[in-house]
Tab-separated table of C-alpha atoms and ligand atoms in Angstrom:
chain	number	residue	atom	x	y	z
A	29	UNK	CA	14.823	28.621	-29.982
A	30	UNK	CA	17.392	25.394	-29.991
A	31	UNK	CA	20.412	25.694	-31.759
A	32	UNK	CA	19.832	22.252	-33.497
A	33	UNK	CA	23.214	21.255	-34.981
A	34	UNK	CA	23.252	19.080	-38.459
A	35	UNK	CA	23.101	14.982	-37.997
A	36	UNK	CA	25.090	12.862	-40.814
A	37	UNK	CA	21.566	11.193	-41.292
A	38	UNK	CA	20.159	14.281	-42.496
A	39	UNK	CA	22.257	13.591	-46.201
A	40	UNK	CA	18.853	11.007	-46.204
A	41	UNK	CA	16.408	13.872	-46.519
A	42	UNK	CA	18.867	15.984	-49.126
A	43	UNK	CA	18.417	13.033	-51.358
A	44	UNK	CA	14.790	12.463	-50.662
A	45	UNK	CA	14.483	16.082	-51.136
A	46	UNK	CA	17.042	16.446	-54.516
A	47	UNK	CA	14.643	13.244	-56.055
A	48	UNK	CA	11.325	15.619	-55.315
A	49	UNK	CA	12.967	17.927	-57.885
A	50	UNK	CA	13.511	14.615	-60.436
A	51	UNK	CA	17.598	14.591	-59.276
A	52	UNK	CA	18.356	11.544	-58.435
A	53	UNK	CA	22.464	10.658	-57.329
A	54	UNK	CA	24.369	8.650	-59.629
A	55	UNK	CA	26.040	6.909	-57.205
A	56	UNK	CA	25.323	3.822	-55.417
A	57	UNK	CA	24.161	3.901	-52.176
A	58	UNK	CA	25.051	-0.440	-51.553
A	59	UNK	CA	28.928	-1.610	-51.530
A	60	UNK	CA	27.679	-4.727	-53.958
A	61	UNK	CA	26.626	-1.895	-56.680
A	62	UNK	CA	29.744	0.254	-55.750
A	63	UNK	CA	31.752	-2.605	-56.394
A	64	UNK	CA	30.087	-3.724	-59.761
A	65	UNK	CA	30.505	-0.457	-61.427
A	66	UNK	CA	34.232	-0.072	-60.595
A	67	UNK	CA	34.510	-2.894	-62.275
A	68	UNK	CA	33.238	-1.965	-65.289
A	69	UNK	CA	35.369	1.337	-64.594
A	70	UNK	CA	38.855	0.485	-63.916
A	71	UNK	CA	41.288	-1.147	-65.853
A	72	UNK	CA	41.052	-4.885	-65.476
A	73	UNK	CA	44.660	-4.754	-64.135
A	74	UNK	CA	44.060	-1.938	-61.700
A	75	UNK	CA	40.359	-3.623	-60.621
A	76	UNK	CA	41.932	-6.950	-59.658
A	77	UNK	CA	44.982	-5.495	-57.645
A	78	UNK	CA	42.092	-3.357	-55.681
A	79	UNK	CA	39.751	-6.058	-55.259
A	80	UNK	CA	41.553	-9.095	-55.139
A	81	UNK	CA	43.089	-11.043	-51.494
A	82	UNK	CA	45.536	-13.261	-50.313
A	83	UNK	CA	44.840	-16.976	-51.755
A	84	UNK	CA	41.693	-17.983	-51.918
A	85	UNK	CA	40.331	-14.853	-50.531
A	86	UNK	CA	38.059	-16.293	-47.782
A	87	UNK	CA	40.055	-13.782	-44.792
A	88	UNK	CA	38.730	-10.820	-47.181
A	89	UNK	CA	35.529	-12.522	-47.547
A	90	UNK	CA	34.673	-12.874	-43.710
A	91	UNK	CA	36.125	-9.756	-42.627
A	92	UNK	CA	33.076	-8.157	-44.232
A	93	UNK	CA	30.740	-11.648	-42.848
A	94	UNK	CA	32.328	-11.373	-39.532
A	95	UNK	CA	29.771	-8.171	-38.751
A	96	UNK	CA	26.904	-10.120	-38.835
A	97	UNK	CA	28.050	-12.274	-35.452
A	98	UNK	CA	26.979	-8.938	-33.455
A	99	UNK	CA	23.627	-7.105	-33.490
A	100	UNK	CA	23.500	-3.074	-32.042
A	101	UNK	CA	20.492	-3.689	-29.088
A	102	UNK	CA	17.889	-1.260	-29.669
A	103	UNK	CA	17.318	1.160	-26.667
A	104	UNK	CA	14.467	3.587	-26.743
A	105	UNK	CA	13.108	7.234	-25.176
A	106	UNK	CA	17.036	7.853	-25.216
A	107	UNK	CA	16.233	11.402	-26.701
A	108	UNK	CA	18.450	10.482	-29.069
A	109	UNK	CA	17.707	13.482	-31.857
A	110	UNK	CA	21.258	14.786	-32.135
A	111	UNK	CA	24.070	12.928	-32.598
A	112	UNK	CA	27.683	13.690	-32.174
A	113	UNK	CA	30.120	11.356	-33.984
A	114	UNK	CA	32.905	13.171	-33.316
A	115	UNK	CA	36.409	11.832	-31.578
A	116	UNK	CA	39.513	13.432	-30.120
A	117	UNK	CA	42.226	11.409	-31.468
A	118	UNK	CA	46.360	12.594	-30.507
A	119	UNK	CA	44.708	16.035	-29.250
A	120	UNK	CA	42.914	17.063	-32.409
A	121	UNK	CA	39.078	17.153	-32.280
A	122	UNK	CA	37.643	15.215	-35.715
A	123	UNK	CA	34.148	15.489	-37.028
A	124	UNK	CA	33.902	11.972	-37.692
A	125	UNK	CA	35.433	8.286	-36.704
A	126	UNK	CA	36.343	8.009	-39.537
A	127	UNK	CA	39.896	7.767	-41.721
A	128	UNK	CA	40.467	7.161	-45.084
A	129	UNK	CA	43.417	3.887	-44.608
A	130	UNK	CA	46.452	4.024	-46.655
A	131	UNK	CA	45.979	2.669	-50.249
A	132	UNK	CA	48.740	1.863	-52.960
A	133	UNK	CA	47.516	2.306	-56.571
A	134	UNK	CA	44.702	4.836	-55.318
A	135	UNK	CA	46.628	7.301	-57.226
A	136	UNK	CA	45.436	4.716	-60.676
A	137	UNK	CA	41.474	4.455	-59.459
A	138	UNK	CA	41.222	8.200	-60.711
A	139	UNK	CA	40.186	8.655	-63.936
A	140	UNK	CA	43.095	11.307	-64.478
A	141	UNK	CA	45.511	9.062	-62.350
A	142	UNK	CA	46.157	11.372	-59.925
A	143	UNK	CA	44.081	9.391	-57.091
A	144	UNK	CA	46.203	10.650	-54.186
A	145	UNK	CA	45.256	14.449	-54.878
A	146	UNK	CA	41.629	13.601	-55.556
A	147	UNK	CA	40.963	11.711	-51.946
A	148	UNK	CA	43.493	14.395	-50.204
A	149	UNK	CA	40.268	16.978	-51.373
A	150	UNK	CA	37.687	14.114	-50.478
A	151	UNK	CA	40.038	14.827	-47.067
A	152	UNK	CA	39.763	18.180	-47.358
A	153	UNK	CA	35.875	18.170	-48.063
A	154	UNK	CA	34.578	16.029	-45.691
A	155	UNK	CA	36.708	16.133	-42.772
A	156	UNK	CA	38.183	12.579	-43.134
A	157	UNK	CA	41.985	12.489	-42.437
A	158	UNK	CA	43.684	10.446	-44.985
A	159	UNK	CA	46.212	8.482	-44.376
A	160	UNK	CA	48.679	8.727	-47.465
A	161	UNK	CA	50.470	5.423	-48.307
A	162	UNK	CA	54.371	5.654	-48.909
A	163	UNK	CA	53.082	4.087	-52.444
A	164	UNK	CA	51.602	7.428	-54.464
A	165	UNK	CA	51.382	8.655	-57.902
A	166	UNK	CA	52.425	12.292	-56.543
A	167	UNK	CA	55.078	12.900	-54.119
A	168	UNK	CA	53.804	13.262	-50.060
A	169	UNK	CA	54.666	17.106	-50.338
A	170	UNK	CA	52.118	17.773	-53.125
A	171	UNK	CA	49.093	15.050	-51.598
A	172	UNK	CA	49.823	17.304	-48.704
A	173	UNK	CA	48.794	20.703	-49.916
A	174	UNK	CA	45.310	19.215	-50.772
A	175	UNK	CA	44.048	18.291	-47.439
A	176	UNK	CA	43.232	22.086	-46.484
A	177	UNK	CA	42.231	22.239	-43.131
A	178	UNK	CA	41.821	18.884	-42.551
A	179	UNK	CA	44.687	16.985	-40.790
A	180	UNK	CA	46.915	14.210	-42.683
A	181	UNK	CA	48.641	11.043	-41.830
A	182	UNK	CA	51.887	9.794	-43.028
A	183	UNK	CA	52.024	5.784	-44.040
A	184	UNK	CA	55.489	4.128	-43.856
A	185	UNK	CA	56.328	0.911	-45.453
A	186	UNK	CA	59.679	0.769	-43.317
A	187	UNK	CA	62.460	0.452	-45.917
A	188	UNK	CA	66.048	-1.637	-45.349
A	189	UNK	CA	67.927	2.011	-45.589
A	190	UNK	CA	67.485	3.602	-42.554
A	191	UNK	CA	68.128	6.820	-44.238
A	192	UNK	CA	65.738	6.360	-46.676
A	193	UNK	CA	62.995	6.007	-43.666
A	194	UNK	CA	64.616	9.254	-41.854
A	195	UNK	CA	64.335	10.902	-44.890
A	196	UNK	CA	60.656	9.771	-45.802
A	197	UNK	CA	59.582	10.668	-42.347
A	198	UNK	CA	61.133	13.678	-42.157
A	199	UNK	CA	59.251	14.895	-45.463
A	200	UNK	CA	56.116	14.039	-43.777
A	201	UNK	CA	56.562	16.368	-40.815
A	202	UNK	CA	57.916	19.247	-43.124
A	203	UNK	CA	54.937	18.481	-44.984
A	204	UNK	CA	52.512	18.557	-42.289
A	205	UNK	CA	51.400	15.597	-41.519
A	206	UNK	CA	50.533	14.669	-38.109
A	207	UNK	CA	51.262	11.188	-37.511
A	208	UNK	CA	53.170	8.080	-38.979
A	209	UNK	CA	51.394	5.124	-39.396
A	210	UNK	CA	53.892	2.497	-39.466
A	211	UNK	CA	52.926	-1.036	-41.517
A	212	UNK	CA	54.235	-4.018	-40.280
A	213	UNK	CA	52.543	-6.624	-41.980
A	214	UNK	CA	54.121	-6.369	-45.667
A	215	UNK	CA	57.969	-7.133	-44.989
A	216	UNK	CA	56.611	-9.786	-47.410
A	217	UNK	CA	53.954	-9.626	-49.793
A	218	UNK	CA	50.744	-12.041	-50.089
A	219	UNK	CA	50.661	-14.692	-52.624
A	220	UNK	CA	47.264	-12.955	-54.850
A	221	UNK	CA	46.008	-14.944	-57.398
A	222	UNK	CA	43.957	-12.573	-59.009
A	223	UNK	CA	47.010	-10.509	-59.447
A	224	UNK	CA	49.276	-13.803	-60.059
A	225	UNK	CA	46.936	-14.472	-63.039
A	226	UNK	CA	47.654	-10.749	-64.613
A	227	UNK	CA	51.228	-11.082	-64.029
A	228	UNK	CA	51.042	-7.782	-62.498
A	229	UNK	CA	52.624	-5.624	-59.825
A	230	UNK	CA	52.054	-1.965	-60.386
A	231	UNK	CA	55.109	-0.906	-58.391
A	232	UNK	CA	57.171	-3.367	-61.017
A	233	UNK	CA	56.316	-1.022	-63.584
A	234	UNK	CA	57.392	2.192	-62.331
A	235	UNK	CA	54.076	2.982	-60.735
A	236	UNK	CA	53.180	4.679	-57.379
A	237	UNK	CA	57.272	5.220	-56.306
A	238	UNK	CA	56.724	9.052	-56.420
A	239	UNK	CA	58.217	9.151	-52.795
A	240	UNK	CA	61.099	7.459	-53.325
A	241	UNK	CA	61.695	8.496	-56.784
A	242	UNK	CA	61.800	12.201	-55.487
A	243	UNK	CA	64.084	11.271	-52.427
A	244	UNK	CA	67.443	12.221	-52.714
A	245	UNK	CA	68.501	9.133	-50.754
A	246	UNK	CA	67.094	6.899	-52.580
A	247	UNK	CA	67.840	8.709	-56.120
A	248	UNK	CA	71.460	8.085	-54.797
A	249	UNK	CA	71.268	4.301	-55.100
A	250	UNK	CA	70.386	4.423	-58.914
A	251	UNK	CA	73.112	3.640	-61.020
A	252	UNK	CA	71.919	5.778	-64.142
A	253	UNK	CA	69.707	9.237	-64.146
A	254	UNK	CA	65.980	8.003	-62.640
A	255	UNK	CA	64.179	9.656	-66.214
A	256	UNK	CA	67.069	7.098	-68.273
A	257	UNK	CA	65.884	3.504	-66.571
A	258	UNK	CA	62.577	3.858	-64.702
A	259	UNK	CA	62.429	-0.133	-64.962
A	260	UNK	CA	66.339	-0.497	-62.800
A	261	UNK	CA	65.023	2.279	-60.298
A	262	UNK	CA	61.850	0.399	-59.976
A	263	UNK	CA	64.143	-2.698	-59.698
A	264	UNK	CA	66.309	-0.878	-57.148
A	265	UNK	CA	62.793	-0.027	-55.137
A	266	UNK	CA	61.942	-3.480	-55.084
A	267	UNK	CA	65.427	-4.427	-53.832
A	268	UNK	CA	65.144	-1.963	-50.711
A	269	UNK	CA	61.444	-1.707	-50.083
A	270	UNK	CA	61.351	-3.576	-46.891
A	271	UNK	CA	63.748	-5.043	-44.204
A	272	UNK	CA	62.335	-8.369	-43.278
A	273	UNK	CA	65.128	-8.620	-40.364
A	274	UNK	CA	62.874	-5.745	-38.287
A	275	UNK	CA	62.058	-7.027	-35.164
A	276	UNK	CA	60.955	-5.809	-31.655
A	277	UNK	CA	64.215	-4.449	-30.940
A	278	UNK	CA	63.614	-2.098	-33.447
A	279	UNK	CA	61.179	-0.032	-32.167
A	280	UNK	CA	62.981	2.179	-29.959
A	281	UNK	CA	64.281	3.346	-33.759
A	282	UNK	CA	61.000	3.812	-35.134
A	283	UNK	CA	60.049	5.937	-32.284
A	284	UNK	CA	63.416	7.987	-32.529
A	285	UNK	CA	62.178	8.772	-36.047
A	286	UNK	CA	59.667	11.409	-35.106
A	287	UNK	CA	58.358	13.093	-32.308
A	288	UNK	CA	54.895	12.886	-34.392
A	289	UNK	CA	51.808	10.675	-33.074
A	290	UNK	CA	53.733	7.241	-34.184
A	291	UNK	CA	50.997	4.366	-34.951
A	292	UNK	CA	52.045	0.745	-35.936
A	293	UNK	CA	48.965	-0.980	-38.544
A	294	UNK	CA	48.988	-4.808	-38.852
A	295	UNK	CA	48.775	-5.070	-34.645
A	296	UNK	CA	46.058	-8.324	-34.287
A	297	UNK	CA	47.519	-9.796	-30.940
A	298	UNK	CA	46.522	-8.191	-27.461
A	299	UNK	CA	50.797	-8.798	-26.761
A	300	UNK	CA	51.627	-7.371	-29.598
A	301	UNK	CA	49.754	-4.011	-28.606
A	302	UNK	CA	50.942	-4.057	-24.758
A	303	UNK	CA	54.172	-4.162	-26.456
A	304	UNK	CA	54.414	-1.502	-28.704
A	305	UNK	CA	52.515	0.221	-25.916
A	306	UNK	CA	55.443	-0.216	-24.227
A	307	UNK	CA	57.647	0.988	-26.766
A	308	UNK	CA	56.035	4.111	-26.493
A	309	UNK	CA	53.966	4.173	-29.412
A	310	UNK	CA	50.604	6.678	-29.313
A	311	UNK	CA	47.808	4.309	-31.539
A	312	UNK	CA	48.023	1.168	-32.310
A	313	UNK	CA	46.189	0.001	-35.774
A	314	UNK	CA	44.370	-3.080	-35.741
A	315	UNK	CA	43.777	-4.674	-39.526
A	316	UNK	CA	44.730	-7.615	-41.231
A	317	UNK	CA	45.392	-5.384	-44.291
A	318	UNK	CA	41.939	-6.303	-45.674
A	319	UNK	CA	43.047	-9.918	-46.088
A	320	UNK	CA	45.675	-9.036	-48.841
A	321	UNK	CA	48.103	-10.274	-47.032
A	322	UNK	CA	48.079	-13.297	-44.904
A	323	UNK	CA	44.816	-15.462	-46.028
A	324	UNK	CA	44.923	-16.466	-41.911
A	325	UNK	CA	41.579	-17.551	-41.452
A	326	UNK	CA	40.582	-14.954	-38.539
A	327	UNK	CA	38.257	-11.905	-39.432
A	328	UNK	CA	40.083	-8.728	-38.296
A	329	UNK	CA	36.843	-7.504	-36.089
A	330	UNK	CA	37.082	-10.586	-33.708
A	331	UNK	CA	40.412	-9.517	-32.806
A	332	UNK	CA	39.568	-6.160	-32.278
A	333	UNK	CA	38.080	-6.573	-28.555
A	334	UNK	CA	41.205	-8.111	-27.156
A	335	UNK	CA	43.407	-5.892	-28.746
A	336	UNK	CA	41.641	-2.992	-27.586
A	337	UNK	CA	41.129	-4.011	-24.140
A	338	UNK	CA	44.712	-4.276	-23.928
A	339	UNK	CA	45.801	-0.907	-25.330
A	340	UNK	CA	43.559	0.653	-22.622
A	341	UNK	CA	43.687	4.570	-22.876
A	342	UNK	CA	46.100	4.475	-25.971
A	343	UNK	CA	43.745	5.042	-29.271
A	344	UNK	CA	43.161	2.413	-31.506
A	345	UNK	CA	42.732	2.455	-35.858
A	346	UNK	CA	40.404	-0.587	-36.741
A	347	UNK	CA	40.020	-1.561	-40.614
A	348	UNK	CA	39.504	-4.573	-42.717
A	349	UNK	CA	36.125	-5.435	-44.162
A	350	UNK	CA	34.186	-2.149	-43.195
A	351	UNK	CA	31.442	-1.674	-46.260
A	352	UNK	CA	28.726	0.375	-44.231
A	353	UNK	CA	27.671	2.467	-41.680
A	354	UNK	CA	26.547	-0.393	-39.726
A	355	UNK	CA	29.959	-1.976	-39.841
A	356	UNK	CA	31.324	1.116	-38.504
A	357	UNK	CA	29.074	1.353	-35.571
A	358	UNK	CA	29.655	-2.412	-34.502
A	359	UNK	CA	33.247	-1.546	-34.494
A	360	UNK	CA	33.394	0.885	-32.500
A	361	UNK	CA	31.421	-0.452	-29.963
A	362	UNK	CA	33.709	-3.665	-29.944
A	363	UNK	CA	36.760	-0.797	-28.797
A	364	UNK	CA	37.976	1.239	-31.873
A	365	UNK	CA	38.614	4.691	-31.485
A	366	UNK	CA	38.142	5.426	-35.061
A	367	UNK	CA	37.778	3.293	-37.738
A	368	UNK	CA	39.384	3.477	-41.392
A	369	UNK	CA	37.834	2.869	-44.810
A	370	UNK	CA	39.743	0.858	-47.693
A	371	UNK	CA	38.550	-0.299	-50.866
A	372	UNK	CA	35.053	1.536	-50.689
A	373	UNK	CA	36.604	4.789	-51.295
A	374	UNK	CA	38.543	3.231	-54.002
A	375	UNK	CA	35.539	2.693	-56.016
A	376	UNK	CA	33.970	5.985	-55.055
A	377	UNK	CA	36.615	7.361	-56.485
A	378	UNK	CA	36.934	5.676	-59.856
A	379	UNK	CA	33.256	6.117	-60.158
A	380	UNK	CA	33.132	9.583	-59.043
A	381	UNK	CA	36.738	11.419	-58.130
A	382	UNK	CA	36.984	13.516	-55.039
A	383	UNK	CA	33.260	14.047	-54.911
A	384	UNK	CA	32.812	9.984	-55.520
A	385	UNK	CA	35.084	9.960	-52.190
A	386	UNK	CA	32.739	12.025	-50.642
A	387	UNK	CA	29.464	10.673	-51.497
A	388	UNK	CA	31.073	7.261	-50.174
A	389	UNK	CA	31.880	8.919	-46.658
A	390	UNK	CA	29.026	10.849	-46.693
A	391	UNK	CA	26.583	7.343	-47.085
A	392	UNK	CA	28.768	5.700	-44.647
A	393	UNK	CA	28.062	8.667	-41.977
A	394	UNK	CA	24.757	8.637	-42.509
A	395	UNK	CA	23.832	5.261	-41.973
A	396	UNK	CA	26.082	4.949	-38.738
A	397	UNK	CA	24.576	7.951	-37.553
A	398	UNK	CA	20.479	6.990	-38.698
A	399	UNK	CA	21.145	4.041	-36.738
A	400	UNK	CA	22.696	5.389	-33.718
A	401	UNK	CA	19.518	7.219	-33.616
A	402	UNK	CA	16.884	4.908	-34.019
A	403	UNK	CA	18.848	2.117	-31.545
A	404	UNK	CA	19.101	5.217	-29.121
A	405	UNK	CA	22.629	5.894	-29.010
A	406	UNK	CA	23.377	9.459	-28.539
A	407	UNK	CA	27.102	9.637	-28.901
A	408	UNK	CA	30.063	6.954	-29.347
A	409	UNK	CA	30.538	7.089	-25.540
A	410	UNK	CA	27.512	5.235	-25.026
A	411	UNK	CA	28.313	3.398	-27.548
A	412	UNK	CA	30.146	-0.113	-25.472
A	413	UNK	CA	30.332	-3.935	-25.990
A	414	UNK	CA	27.196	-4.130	-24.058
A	415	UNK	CA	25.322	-2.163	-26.611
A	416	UNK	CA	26.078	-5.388	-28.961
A	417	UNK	CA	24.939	-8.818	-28.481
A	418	UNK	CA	27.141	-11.492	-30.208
A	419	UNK	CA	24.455	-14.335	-32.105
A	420	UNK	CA	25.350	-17.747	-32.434
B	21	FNR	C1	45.899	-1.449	-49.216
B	21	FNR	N1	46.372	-1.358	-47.907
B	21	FNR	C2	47.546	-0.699	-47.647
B	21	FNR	N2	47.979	-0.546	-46.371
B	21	FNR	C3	49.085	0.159	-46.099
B	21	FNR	O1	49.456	0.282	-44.929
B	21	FNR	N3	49.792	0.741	-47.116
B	21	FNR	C4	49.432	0.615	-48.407
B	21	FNR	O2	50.074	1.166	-49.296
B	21	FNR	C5	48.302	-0.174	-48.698
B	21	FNR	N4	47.924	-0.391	-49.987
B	21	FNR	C6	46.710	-0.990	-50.258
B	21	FNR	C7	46.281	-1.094	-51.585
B	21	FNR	C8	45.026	-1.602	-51.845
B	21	FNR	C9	44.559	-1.673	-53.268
B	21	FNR	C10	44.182	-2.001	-50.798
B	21	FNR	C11	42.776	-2.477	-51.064
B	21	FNR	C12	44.622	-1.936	-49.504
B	21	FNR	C13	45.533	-1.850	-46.794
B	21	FNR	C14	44.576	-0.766	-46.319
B	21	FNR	O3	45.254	0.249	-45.646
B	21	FNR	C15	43.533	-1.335	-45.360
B	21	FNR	O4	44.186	-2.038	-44.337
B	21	FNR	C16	42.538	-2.256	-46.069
B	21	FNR	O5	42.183	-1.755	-47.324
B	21	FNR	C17	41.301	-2.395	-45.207
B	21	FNR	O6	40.457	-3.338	-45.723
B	21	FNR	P1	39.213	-3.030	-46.667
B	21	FNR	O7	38.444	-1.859	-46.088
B	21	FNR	O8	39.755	-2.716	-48.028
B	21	FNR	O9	38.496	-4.318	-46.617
């Protein structure tokens, strides 16, 4: 007898097979539908900083239209029944391509407002690393003892206090996290009219500093007792959140920081990777931050092919506009090593918590993997740019 090993598709059948029995899942199985009932979910302030872009929102828009430029060419008698969709990435062997990208404020899409934990089980449960923002509603040490088994990466919005970043990275590695993804496209942040309209800033409010408000450098900047002003420390936060003087030269300090897998996300430019390649980063992390940031006109997937040629061997992150399984096949062919998820686990979770996470992942696998199958591609090593043809 074969040892036949699970496919992601096979989740199809368990809900074919849980509707036979009148279950049907709650949860929506389109991004459009996801996206409507988080809407009707969240907190109007909390929905638009999720959903909303830099200006008038058309980078967002087309990192999700770019997709359709390629099409996966069908092959056939592959013997394509079992899939693997699994990736070595920094010497650990994952289940899936897939990472959950840093988000800000996913602490407020849970229902209990403790968003961090929930997708640090969704980690835990599915496989899925997550990669925990430096902006959480519970400190990195506590995200970090949900992830069970599953490994963890640390997200550093590099601060002007150099301390302040040896101290936040060093937490990370005492809490076990195996890598720092560094993000270097928010020494500024995006003009966002949605959130413009609100008036709103979480962070301004006190929200989401759990790191910094439990670091002991940067409780030493605050003038009174943090519990006495949370509004000044917040103040104090915004004062030191980034250094927009960080330049090239800086690197060789980023990398002293940690002898951890070091990643830099917001890398777009074939250059710019050779060069931190150079620096001796280990992954570099294409995304135009989902278009929150610079409303620059290009889709991030049409600059994942150069940038990836140019890192070679060195692994690279993809996100920005991912919303389905097909997505996530397309970009892997064009060169990503793995590619990470943003706002579409943000809704699972409001709709859903750590099981909302799940289901999310769980669709996403399953389509990638139903269509690797019926295109006839066995594994993501035969999965190349010439398994995509690019349409007029
Ligand atoms: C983000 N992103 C982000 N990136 C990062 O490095 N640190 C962070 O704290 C945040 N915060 C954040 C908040 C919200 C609400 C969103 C939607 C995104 C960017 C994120 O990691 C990722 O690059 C994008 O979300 C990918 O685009 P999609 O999948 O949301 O289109």
């Amino acid at each position: 007898m074969t040892n036949v090993t699970p496919n992601f598709g096979d989740f199809q059948l368990d809900v074919y097979m849980r509707g036979l029995s009148g279950v049907r899942d709650n949860l929506p199985f389109t991004y459009a539908e996801l996206e409507a009932r988080a809407h009707a979910a969240l907190p109007p302030d909390v929905m638009s900083y999720v959903a909303g872009g830099a200006g008038n929102e058309y980078t967002q828009n087309a990192n999700v239209t770019a997709f359709d430029r390629w099409g996966l060419i069908p092959r056939m008698l592959v013997g394509a029944a079992q899939r693997d969709l699994s990736i070595d990435l920094f010497g650990m062997t994952l289940p899936t391509p897939l990472l959950l990208a840093p988000v800000g404020v996913i602490g407020l899409c849970a229902q209990d407002g403790h968003g961090d934990l929930a997708t640090a089980r969704a980690a835990a449960k599915s496989g899925v690393p997550m990669v925990a923002s430096t902006l959480t509603v519970d400190p990195l040490e506590t995200v970090a003892e949900e992830l069970g088994d599953t490994p963890g990466f640390f997200q550093l919005y590099p601060p002007k206090d150099r301390e302040l970043a040896g101290s936040l990275v060093s937490r990370a590695e005492a809490a076990g996290f195996k890598g720092v993804v560094v993000t270097l496209d928010t020494w500024q942040l995006g003009w966002r009219p949605r959130d413009l309209g609100l008036g709103n800033f979480p962070q301004l409010q006190g929200h989401c500093l759990a790191n910094y408000f439990s670091d002991p450098v940067f409780r030493a900047k605050l003038a009174k007792p943090l519990e006495e002003d949370v509004r000044a420390a917040a103040l104090v936060w915004a004062s030191e959140f980034a250094d927009p003087t960080l330049s090239w030269d800086d690197l060789a300090w980023l990398r002293s920081l940690t002898d951890l897998p070091l990643l830099l996300k917001g890398i777009c430019h074939p250059d710019d990777a050779l060069r931190a390649i150079d620096g001796g980063v280990d992954g570099i992390y294409c995304s135009n931050h989902g278009g929150r940031q610079a409303n620059g006109g290009i889709p991030a997937i049409e600059l994942l092919p150069a940038v990836a040629e140019a890192a070679g061997s060195t692994p690279v992150i993809f996100d920005s506009g991912v919303r389905s399984g097909e997505h996530i096949v397309k970009a892997l062919a064009l060169g990503a090593t793995a590619v990470a998820i943003g706002r579409p686990y943000a809704y699972g979770l409001a709709l859903g918590g750590d099981d909302g996470i799940v289901h999310v992942l769980k669709s996403l696998l399953a389509e990638a993997d139903l269509l690797m199958a019926i295109d006839g591609y066995r594994s993501l090593a035969d999965l190349g740019p010439d398994a995509l043809l690019r349409r007029a």
